[in-house]
């Protein structure tokens, strides 16, 4: 699902929703940003001049953050993983670059990193390619740890729950083999209608 979290000091929430119509947008407050431990999330911050207080470095390292500032006074070395816009910019260029940045993001779980169409064991630098469906299934498992097969059938493969198929189990088998091929400590276990991610 295409989605991102959004914070702004200005009342531009409706404008952002109109620009990013294909995304589910979660509006958040500074309190939510400071108390939730976000990981692997797309986040758009629209700010006047400085970052909200209380955000630590991990917020920017563990997420895919885009910042739009009226005037950029941020240390680029400190925020090297963050996409920063400042001043006047073309709205189409801004939209395209934000979408590209969010869609090319990486997901990290334990020793595994999913980056574009690859799954990588970071400890030993071994990698293997994933199909788009395998990538979507693995990302959902990273986020939820436990998923019903029917949910995967509908949300990833876009098939109705009552469809008789072994396609989910086929995808899971291929993902398992790929994780083994890169010596990952992660295992995917299926029991009845539930899929678990274990380490």
mmCIF file of N, CA and C in Angstrom, residues 41-153:
data_model
loop_
_atom_site.group_PDB
_atom_site.id
_atom_site.type_symbol
_atom_site.label_atom_id
_atom_site.label_comp_id
_atom_site.label_asym_id
_atom_site.label_seq_id
_atom_site.Cartn_x
_atom_site.Cartn_y
_atom_site.Cartn_z
ATOM 1 N N UNK A 41 9.199 3.687 7.808
ATOM 2 C CA UNK A 41 8.027 4.459 7.383
ATOM 3 C C UNK A 41 8.441 5.570 6.435
ATOM 4 N N UNK A 42 7.534 5.924 5.531
ATOM 5 C CA UNK A 42 7.687 7.102 4.686
ATOM 6 C C UNK A 42 7.111 8.277 5.458
ATOM 7 N N UNK A 43 7.893 9.366 5.550
ATOM 8 C CA UNK A 43 7.459 10.519 6.338
ATOM 9 C C UNK A 43 7.757 11.797 5.566
ATOM 10 N N UNK A 44 6.759 12.666 5.475
ATOM 11 C CA UNK A 44 6.912 13.984 4.845
ATOM 12 C C UNK A 44 6.707 15.050 5.903
ATOM 13 N N UNK A 45 7.722 15.899 6.080
ATOM 14 C CA UNK A 45 7.656 17.013 7.023
ATOM 15 C C UNK A 45 7.696 18.317 6.229
ATOM 16 N N UNK A 46 6.709 19.190 6.427
ATOM 17 C CA UNK A 46 6.704 20.517 5.804
ATOM 18 C C UNK A 46 6.861 21.521 6.937
ATOM 19 N N UNK A 47 8.009 22.222 6.930
ATOM 20 C CA UNK A 47 8.390 23.055 8.062
ATOM 21 C C UNK A 47 8.744 24.464 7.621
ATOM 22 N N UNK A 48 8.714 25.372 8.593
ATOM 23 C CA UNK A 48 9.113 26.738 8.301
ATOM 24 C C UNK A 48 10.636 26.858 8.254
ATOM 25 N N UNK A 49 11.300 26.697 9.398
ATOM 26 C CA UNK A 49 12.748 26.889 9.411
ATOM 27 C C UNK A 49 13.529 25.827 10.161
ATOM 28 N N UNK A 50 12.914 25.156 11.121
ATOM 29 C CA UNK A 50 13.672 24.191 11.907
ATOM 30 C C UNK A 50 12.835 22.951 12.205
ATOM 31 N N UNK A 51 13.525 21.893 12.618
ATOM 32 C CA UNK A 51 12.860 20.639 12.949
ATOM 33 C C UNK A 51 12.116 20.764 14.266
ATOM 34 N N UNK A 52 11.037 20.016 14.431
ATOM 35 C CA UNK A 52 10.359 19.991 15.733
ATOM 36 C C UNK A 52 11.317 19.467 16.799
ATOM 37 N N UNK A 53 11.211 19.989 17.993
ATOM 38 C CA UNK A 53 12.101 19.554 19.075
ATOM 39 C C UNK A 53 11.765 18.117 19.486
ATOM 40 N N UNK A 54 12.777 17.416 19.926
ATOM 41 C CA UNK A 54 12.581 16.073 20.434
ATOM 42 C C UNK A 54 12.841 14.957 19.437
ATOM 43 N N UNK A 55 13.023 15.276 18.159
ATOM 44 C CA UNK A 55 13.301 14.227 17.178
ATOM 45 C C UNK A 55 14.762 13.840 17.277
ATOM 46 N N UNK A 56 15.013 12.551 17.463
ATOM 47 C CA UNK A 56 16.405 12.128 17.561
ATOM 48 C C UNK A 56 16.907 11.620 16.208
ATOM 49 N N UNK A 57 18.180 11.342 16.162
ATOM 50 C CA UNK A 57 18.840 10.938 14.916
ATOM 51 C C UNK A 57 18.261 9.644 14.349
ATOM 52 N N UNK A 58 17.846 8.716 15.221
ATOM 53 C CA UNK A 58 17.280 7.448 14.759
ATOM 54 C C UNK A 58 16.009 7.631 13.947
ATOM 55 N N UNK A 59 15.234 8.661 14.249
ATOM 56 C CA UNK A 59 14.027 8.959 13.477
ATOM 57 C C UNK A 59 14.367 9.109 11.996
ATOM 58 N N UNK A 60 15.495 9.747 11.718
ATOM 59 C CA UNK A 60 15.912 9.991 10.337
ATOM 60 C C UNK A 60 16.670 8.808 9.735
ATOM 61 N N UNK A 61 17.352 8.033 10.558
ATOM 62 C CA UNK A 61 18.104 6.887 10.060
ATOM 63 C C UNK A 61 17.223 5.671 9.803
ATOM 64 N N UNK A 62 16.169 5.498 10.586
ATOM 65 C CA UNK A 62 15.331 4.306 10.492
ATOM 66 C C UNK A 62 14.103 4.487 9.602
ATOM 67 N N UNK A 63 13.925 5.680 9.058
ATOM 68 C CA UNK A 63 12.769 5.960 8.215
ATOM 69 C C UNK A 63 13.197 6.642 6.928
ATOM 70 N N UNK A 64 12.268 6.766 6.024
ATOM 71 C CA UNK A 64 12.505 7.451 4.756
ATOM 72 C C UNK A 64 11.825 8.804 4.848
ATOM 73 N N UNK A 65 12.609 9.817 5.182
ATOM 74 C CA UNK A 65 12.059 11.125 5.514
ATOM 75 C C UNK A 65 12.353 12.134 4.405
ATOM 76 N N UNK A 66 11.298 12.862 4.030
ATOM 77 C CA UNK A 66 11.429 13.994 3.119
ATOM 78 C C UNK A 66 11.070 15.240 3.919
ATOM 79 N N UNK A 67 11.934 16.258 3.841
ATOM 80 C CA UNK A 67 11.683 17.511 4.555
ATOM 81 C C UNK A 67 11.579 18.632 3.526
ATOM 82 N N UNK A 68 10.530 19.422 3.665
ATOM 83 C CA UNK A 68 10.419 20.642 2.863
ATOM 84 C C UNK A 68 10.505 21.809 3.832
ATOM 85 N N UNK A 69 11.539 22.659 3.655
ATOM 86 C CA UNK A 69 11.779 23.823 4.507
ATOM 87 C C UNK A 69 11.705 25.099 3.689
ATOM 88 N N UNK A 70 11.175 26.146 4.286
ATOM 89 C CA UNK A 70 11.213 27.435 3.600
ATOM 90 C C UNK A 70 12.659 27.859 3.379
ATOM 91 N N UNK A 71 13.484 27.640 4.420
ATOM 92 C CA UNK A 71 14.906 27.984 4.341
ATOM 93 C C UNK A 71 15.684 26.828 4.942
ATOM 94 N N UNK A 72 16.609 26.259 4.178
ATOM 95 C CA UNK A 72 17.360 25.097 4.640
ATOM 96 C C UNK A 72 18.553 25.523 5.482
ATOM 97 N N UNK A 73 18.480 25.170 6.754
ATOM 98 C CA UNK A 73 19.616 25.424 7.649
ATOM 99 C C UNK A 73 20.060 24.130 8.331
ATOM 100 N N UNK A 74 19.755 22.986 7.708
ATOM 101 C CA UNK A 74 20.105 21.686 8.274
ATOM 102 C C UNK A 74 21.494 21.249 7.814
ATOM 103 N N UNK A 75 22.167 20.520 8.665
ATOM 104 C CA UNK A 75 23.470 19.961 8.360
ATOM 105 C C UNK A 75 23.277 18.752 7.436
ATOM 106 N N UNK A 76 23.683 18.875 6.183
ATOM 107 C CA UNK A 76 23.461 17.804 5.202
ATOM 108 C C UNK A 76 24.187 16.513 5.574
ATOM 109 N N UNK A 77 25.321 16.616 6.239
ATOM 110 C CA UNK A 77 26.041 15.406 6.651
ATOM 111 C C UNK A 77 25.254 14.641 7.708
ATOM 112 N N UNK A 78 24.616 15.355 8.612
ATOM 113 C CA UNK A 78 23.839 14.717 9.679
ATOM 114 C C UNK A 78 22.576 14.070 9.119
ATOM 115 N N UNK A 79 21.987 14.658 8.096
ATOM 116 C CA UNK A 79 20.738 14.165 7.521
ATOM 117 C C UNK A 79 20.974 13.597 6.124
ATOM 118 N N UNK A 80 22.042 12.824 5.973
ATOM 119 C CA UNK A 80 22.445 12.314 4.662
ATOM 120 C C UNK A 80 21.424 11.364 4.051
ATOM 121 N N UNK A 81 20.617 10.693 4.862
ATOM 122 C CA UNK A 81 19.640 9.738 4.360
ATOM 123 C C UNK A 81 18.297 10.411 4.058
ATOM 124 N N UNK A 82 18.194 11.685 4.360
ATOM 125 C CA UNK A 82 16.954 12.431 4.238
ATOM 126 C C UNK A 82 16.941 13.242 2.944
ATOM 127 N N UNK A 83 15.810 13.268 2.279
ATOM 128 C CA UNK A 83 15.634 14.102 1.070
ATOM 129 C C UNK A 83 15.158 15.464 1.551
ATOM 130 N N UNK A 84 15.883 16.523 1.186
ATOM 131 C CA UNK A 84 15.564 17.866 1.670
ATOM 132 C C UNK A 84 15.276 18.791 0.489
ATOM 133 N N UNK A 85 14.142 19.480 0.580
ATOM 134 C CA UNK A 85 13.778 20.531 -0.374
ATOM 135 C C UNK A 85 13.721 21.841 0.389
ATOM 136 N N UNK A 86 14.086 22.940 -0.279
ATOM 137 C CA UNK A 86 13.945 24.241 0.369
ATOM 138 C C UNK A 86 13.672 25.311 -0.680
ATOM 139 N N UNK A 87 13.054 26.370 -0.185
ATOM 140 C CA UNK A 87 12.765 27.504 -1.068
ATOM 141 C C UNK A 87 11.705 27.172 -2.103
ATOM 142 N N UNK A 88 11.747 27.898 -3.195
ATOM 143 C CA UNK A 88 10.760 27.696 -4.263
ATOM 144 C C UNK A 88 11.105 26.445 -5.057
ATOM 145 N N UNK A 89 10.076 25.668 -5.379
ATOM 146 C CA UNK A 89 10.281 24.470 -6.181
ATOM 147 C C UNK A 89 9.055 24.219 -7.033
ATOM 148 N N UNK A 90 9.267 23.588 -8.160
ATOM 149 C CA UNK A 90 8.175 23.227 -9.050
ATOM 150 C C UNK A 90 7.377 22.099 -8.407
ATOM 151 N N UNK A 91 6.050 22.243 -8.345
ATOM 152 C CA UNK A 91 5.210 21.262 -7.658
ATOM 153 C C UNK A 91 5.277 19.886 -8.317
ATOM 154 N N UNK A 92 5.347 19.828 -9.637
ATOM 155 C CA UNK A 92 5.431 18.535 -10.325
ATOM 156 C C UNK A 92 6.767 17.846 -10.029
ATOM 157 N N UNK A 93 7.843 18.610 -10.029
ATOM 158 C CA UNK A 93 9.157 18.048 -9.715
ATOM 159 C C UNK A 93 9.178 17.551 -8.269
ATOM 160 N N UNK A 94 8.630 18.347 -7.361
ATOM 161 C CA UNK A 94 8.561 17.970 -5.952
ATOM 162 C C UNK A 94 7.786 16.665 -5.787
ATOM 163 N N UNK A 95 6.611 16.591 -6.378
ATOM 164 C CA UNK A 95 5.767 15.391 -6.280
ATOM 165 C C UNK A 95 6.485 14.176 -6.835
ATOM 166 N N UNK A 96 7.054 14.299 -8.021
ATOM 167 C CA UNK A 96 7.767 13.172 -8.640
ATOM 168 C C UNK A 96 8.936 12.700 -7.790
ATOM 169 N N UNK A 97 9.706 13.629 -7.261
ATOM 170 C CA UNK A 97 10.873 13.256 -6.460
ATOM 171 C C UNK A 97 10.478 12.623 -5.130
ATOM 172 N N UNK A 98 9.406 13.112 -4.513
ATOM 173 C CA UNK A 98 8.938 12.514 -3.256
ATOM 174 C C UNK A 98 8.460 11.089 -3.512
ATOM 175 N N UNK A 99 7.661 10.900 -4.550
ATOM 176 C CA UNK A 99 7.149 9.560 -4.871
ATOM 177 C C UNK A 99 8.308 8.612 -5.190
ATOM 178 N N UNK A 100 9.249 9.061 -6.004
ATOM 179 C CA UNK A 100 10.407 8.233 -6.340
ATOM 180 C C UNK A 100 11.201 7.870 -5.092
ATOM 181 N N UNK A 101 11.417 8.829 -4.218
ATOM 182 C CA UNK A 101 12.152 8.592 -2.975
ATOM 183 C C UNK A 101 11.431 7.566 -2.110
ATOM 184 N N UNK A 102 10.123 7.727 -1.938
ATOM 185 C CA UNK A 102 9.355 6.793 -1.114
ATOM 186 C C UNK A 102 9.325 5.395 -1.720
ATOM 187 N N UNK A 103 9.211 5.303 -3.024
ATOM 188 C CA UNK A 103 9.102 3.993 -3.664
ATOM 189 C C UNK A 103 10.440 3.264 -3.762
ATOM 190 N N UNK A 104 11.526 3.986 -3.669
ATOM 191 C CA UNK A 104 12.838 3.339 -3.751
ATOM 192 C C UNK A 104 13.429 3.088 -2.364
ATOM 193 N N UNK A 105 12.633 3.277 -1.347
ATOM 194 C CA UNK A 105 13.136 3.132 0.016
ATOM 195 C C UNK A 105 13.518 1.701 0.343
ATOM 196 N N UNK A 106 14.281 1.546 1.400
ATOM 197 C CA UNK A 106 14.676 0.223 1.853
ATOM 198 C C UNK A 106 13.911 -0.122 3.125
ATOM 199 N N UNK A 107 13.767 -1.411 3.363
ATOM 200 C CA UNK A 107 13.136 -1.935 4.568
ATOM 201 C C UNK A 107 14.156 -2.796 5.289
ATOM 202 N N UNK A 108 14.248 -2.636 6.584
ATOM 203 C CA UNK A 108 15.242 -3.367 7.350
ATOM 204 C C UNK A 108 14.547 -4.160 8.452
ATOM 205 N N UNK A 109 14.947 -5.416 8.577
ATOM 206 C CA UNK A 109 14.476 -6.253 9.674
ATOM 207 C C UNK A 109 15.593 -7.221 10.036
ATOM 208 N N UNK A 110 16.052 -7.127 11.280
ATOM 209 C CA UNK A 110 17.153 -7.957 11.768
ATOM 210 C C UNK A 110 18.356 -7.868 10.821
ATOM 211 N N UNK A 111 18.776 -9.008 10.225
ATOM 212 C CA UNK A 111 19.956 -9.023 9.356
ATOM 213 C C UNK A 111 19.610 -8.786 7.883
ATOM 214 N N UNK A 112 18.353 -8.506 7.600
ATOM 215 C CA UNK A 112 17.867 -8.423 6.220
ATOM 216 C C UNK A 112 17.494 -6.997 5.839
ATOM 217 N N UNK A 113 17.824 -6.658 4.623
ATOM 218 C CA UNK A 113 17.442 -5.362 4.064
ATOM 219 C C UNK A 113 16.809 -5.626 2.700
ATOM 220 N N UNK A 114 15.635 -5.053 2.482
ATOM 221 C CA UNK A 114 15.008 -5.113 1.163
ATOM 222 C C UNK A 114 15.238 -3.761 0.516
ATOM 223 N N UNK A 115 15.887 -3.798 -0.627
ATOM 224 C CA UNK A 115 16.185 -2.555 -1.336
ATOM 225 C C UNK A 115 15.853 -2.750 -2.802
ATOM 226 N N UNK A 116 14.905 -1.966 -3.254
ATOM 227 C CA UNK A 116 14.352 -2.098 -4.599
ATOM 228 C C UNK A 116 13.878 -3.530 -4.814
ATOM 229 N N UNK A 117 14.469 -4.272 -5.742
ATOM 230 C CA UNK A 117 13.994 -5.630 -6.035
ATOM 231 C C UNK A 117 14.891 -6.707 -5.439
ATOM 232 N N UNK A 118 15.724 -6.328 -4.466
ATOM 233 C CA UNK A 118 16.646 -7.292 -3.869
ATOM 234 C C UNK A 118 16.399 -7.438 -2.373
ATOM 235 N N UNK A 119 16.690 -8.636 -1.870
ATOM 236 C CA UNK A 119 16.771 -8.860 -0.436
ATOM 237 C C UNK A 119 18.232 -9.174 -0.145
ATOM 238 N N UNK A 120 18.780 -8.484 0.870
ATOM 239 C CA UNK A 120 20.213 -8.520 1.138
ATOM 240 C C UNK A 120 20.453 -8.919 2.593
ATOM 241 N N UNK A 121 21.379 -9.857 2.792
ATOM 242 C CA UNK A 121 21.852 -10.154 4.137
ATOM 243 C C UNK A 121 22.986 -9.167 4.401
ATOM 244 N N UNK A 122 22.737 -8.210 5.252
ATOM 245 C CA UNK A 122 23.690 -7.127 5.503
ATOM 246 C C UNK A 122 24.985 -7.620 6.146
ATOM 247 N N UNK A 123 24.912 -8.679 6.941
ATOM 248 C CA UNK A 123 26.098 -9.156 7.644
ATOM 249 C C UNK A 123 27.135 -9.752 6.703
ATOM 250 N N UNK A 124 26.682 -10.425 5.647
ATOM 251 C CA UNK A 124 27.629 -11.099 4.755
ATOM 252 C C UNK A 124 27.546 -10.597 3.315
ATOM 253 N N UNK A 125 26.744 -9.573 3.088
ATOM 254 C CA UNK A 125 26.598 -8.943 1.765
ATOM 255 C C UNK A 125 26.157 -9.926 0.675
ATOM 256 N N UNK A 126 25.308 -10.848 1.027
ATOM 257 C CA UNK A 126 24.725 -11.766 0.049
ATOM 258 C C UNK A 126 23.353 -11.241 -0.335
ATOM 259 N N UNK A 127 23.009 -11.366 -1.613
ATOM 260 C CA UNK A 127 21.724 -10.834 -2.070
ATOM 261 C C UNK A 127 21.083 -11.743 -3.092
ATOM 262 N N UNK A 128 19.772 -11.574 -3.231
ATOM 263 C CA UNK A 128 19.006 -12.326 -4.210
ATOM 264 C C UNK A 128 17.825 -11.442 -4.648
ATOM 265 N N UNK A 129 17.365 -11.651 -5.868
ATOM 266 C CA UNK A 129 16.260 -10.856 -6.398
ATOM 267 C C UNK A 129 14.918 -11.375 -5.911
ATOM 268 N N UNK A 130 13.962 -10.447 -5.747
ATOM 269 C CA UNK A 130 12.589 -10.766 -5.380
ATOM 270 C C UNK A 130 11.648 -10.320 -6.490
ATOM 271 N N UNK A 131 10.565 -11.051 -6.661
ATOM 272 C CA UNK A 131 9.506 -10.577 -7.557
ATOM 273 C C UNK A 131 8.745 -9.482 -6.804
ATOM 274 N N UNK A 132 7.969 -8.656 -7.489
ATOM 275 C CA UNK A 132 7.185 -7.629 -6.777
ATOM 276 C C UNK A 132 6.252 -8.221 -5.712
ATOM 277 N N UNK A 133 5.616 -9.345 -6.009
ATOM 278 C CA UNK A 133 4.717 -9.970 -5.020
ATOM 279 C C UNK A 133 5.489 -10.494 -3.820
ATOM 280 N N UNK A 134 6.640 -11.114 -4.070
ATOM 281 C CA UNK A 134 7.472 -11.611 -2.962
ATOM 282 C C UNK A 134 7.930 -10.450 -2.080
ATOM 283 N N UNK A 135 8.304 -9.363 -2.693
ATOM 284 C CA UNK A 135 8.730 -8.190 -1.944
ATOM 285 C C UNK A 135 7.592 -7.663 -1.074
ATOM 286 N N UNK A 136 6.400 -7.546 -1.640
ATOM 287 C CA UNK A 136 5.251 -7.040 -0.886
ATOM 288 C C UNK A 136 4.900 -7.959 0.287
ATOM 289 N N UNK A 137 4.947 -9.255 0.059
ATOM 290 C CA UNK A 137 4.655 -10.218 1.130
ATOM 291 C C UNK A 137 5.688 -10.103 2.243
ATOM 292 N N UNK A 138 6.959 -10.048 1.880
ATOM 293 C CA UNK A 138 8.022 -9.972 2.884
ATOM 294 C C UNK A 138 7.955 -8.664 3.678
ATOM 295 N N UNK A 139 7.665 -7.563 3.019
ATOM 296 C CA UNK A 139 7.536 -6.279 3.720
ATOM 297 C C UNK A 139 6.378 -6.335 4.712
ATOM 298 N N UNK A 140 5.251 -6.893 4.304
ATOM 299 C CA UNK A 140 4.117 -7.040 5.224
ATOM 300 C C UNK A 140 4.488 -7.902 6.428
ATOM 301 N N UNK A 141 5.234 -8.965 6.191
ATOM 302 C CA UNK A 141 5.674 -9.809 7.298
ATOM 303 C C UNK A 141 6.646 -9.065 8.220
ATOM 304 N N UNK A 142 7.524 -8.247 7.662
ATOM 305 C CA UNK A 142 8.426 -7.424 8.477
ATOM 306 C C UNK A 142 7.607 -6.533 9.413
ATOM 307 N N UNK A 143 6.550 -5.939 8.863
ATOM 308 C CA UNK A 143 5.760 -4.971 9.618
ATOM 309 C C UNK A 143 4.834 -5.625 10.637
ATOM 310 N N UNK A 144 4.197 -6.737 10.252
ATOM 311 C CA UNK A 144 3.157 -7.318 11.101
ATOM 312 C C UNK A 144 3.584 -8.561 11.870
ATOM 313 N N UNK A 145 4.568 -9.286 11.407
ATOM 314 C CA UNK A 145 5.106 -10.518 12.007
ATOM 315 C C UNK A 145 4.143 -11.707 11.928
ATOM 316 N N UNK A 146 2.856 -11.462 11.807
ATOM 317 C CA UNK A 146 1.851 -12.524 11.779
ATOM 318 C C UNK A 146 0.698 -12.054 10.894
ATOM 319 N N UNK A 147 0.411 -12.804 9.834
ATOM 320 C CA UNK A 147 -0.600 -12.381 8.861
ATOM 321 C C UNK A 147 -1.439 -13.579 8.445
ATOM 322 N N UNK A 148 -2.705 -13.330 8.226
ATOM 323 C CA UNK A 148 -3.570 -14.375 7.684
ATOM 324 C C UNK A 148 -3.334 -14.488 6.186
ATOM 325 N N UNK A 149 -3.349 -15.720 5.685
ATOM 326 C CA UNK A 149 -3.132 -15.945 4.255
ATOM 327 C C UNK A 149 -4.189 -15.244 3.419
ATOM 328 N N UNK A 150 -5.422 -15.196 3.910
ATOM 329 C CA UNK A 150 -6.495 -14.517 3.173
ATOM 330 C C UNK A 150 -6.184 -13.034 2.980
ATOM 331 N N UNK A 151 -5.563 -12.433 3.990
ATOM 332 C CA UNK A 151 -5.174 -11.032 3.882
ATOM 333 C C UNK A 151 -4.137 -10.858 2.773
ATOM 334 N N UNK A 152 -3.161 -11.735 2.717
ATOM 335 C CA UNK A 152 -2.148 -11.680 1.655
ATOM 336 C C UNK A 152 -2.787 -11.889 0.291
ATOM 337 N N UNK A 153 -3.720 -12.816 0.234
ATOM 338 C CA UNK A 153 -4.407 -13.112 -1.020
ATOM 339 C C UNK A 153 -5.102 -11.865 -1.562
#
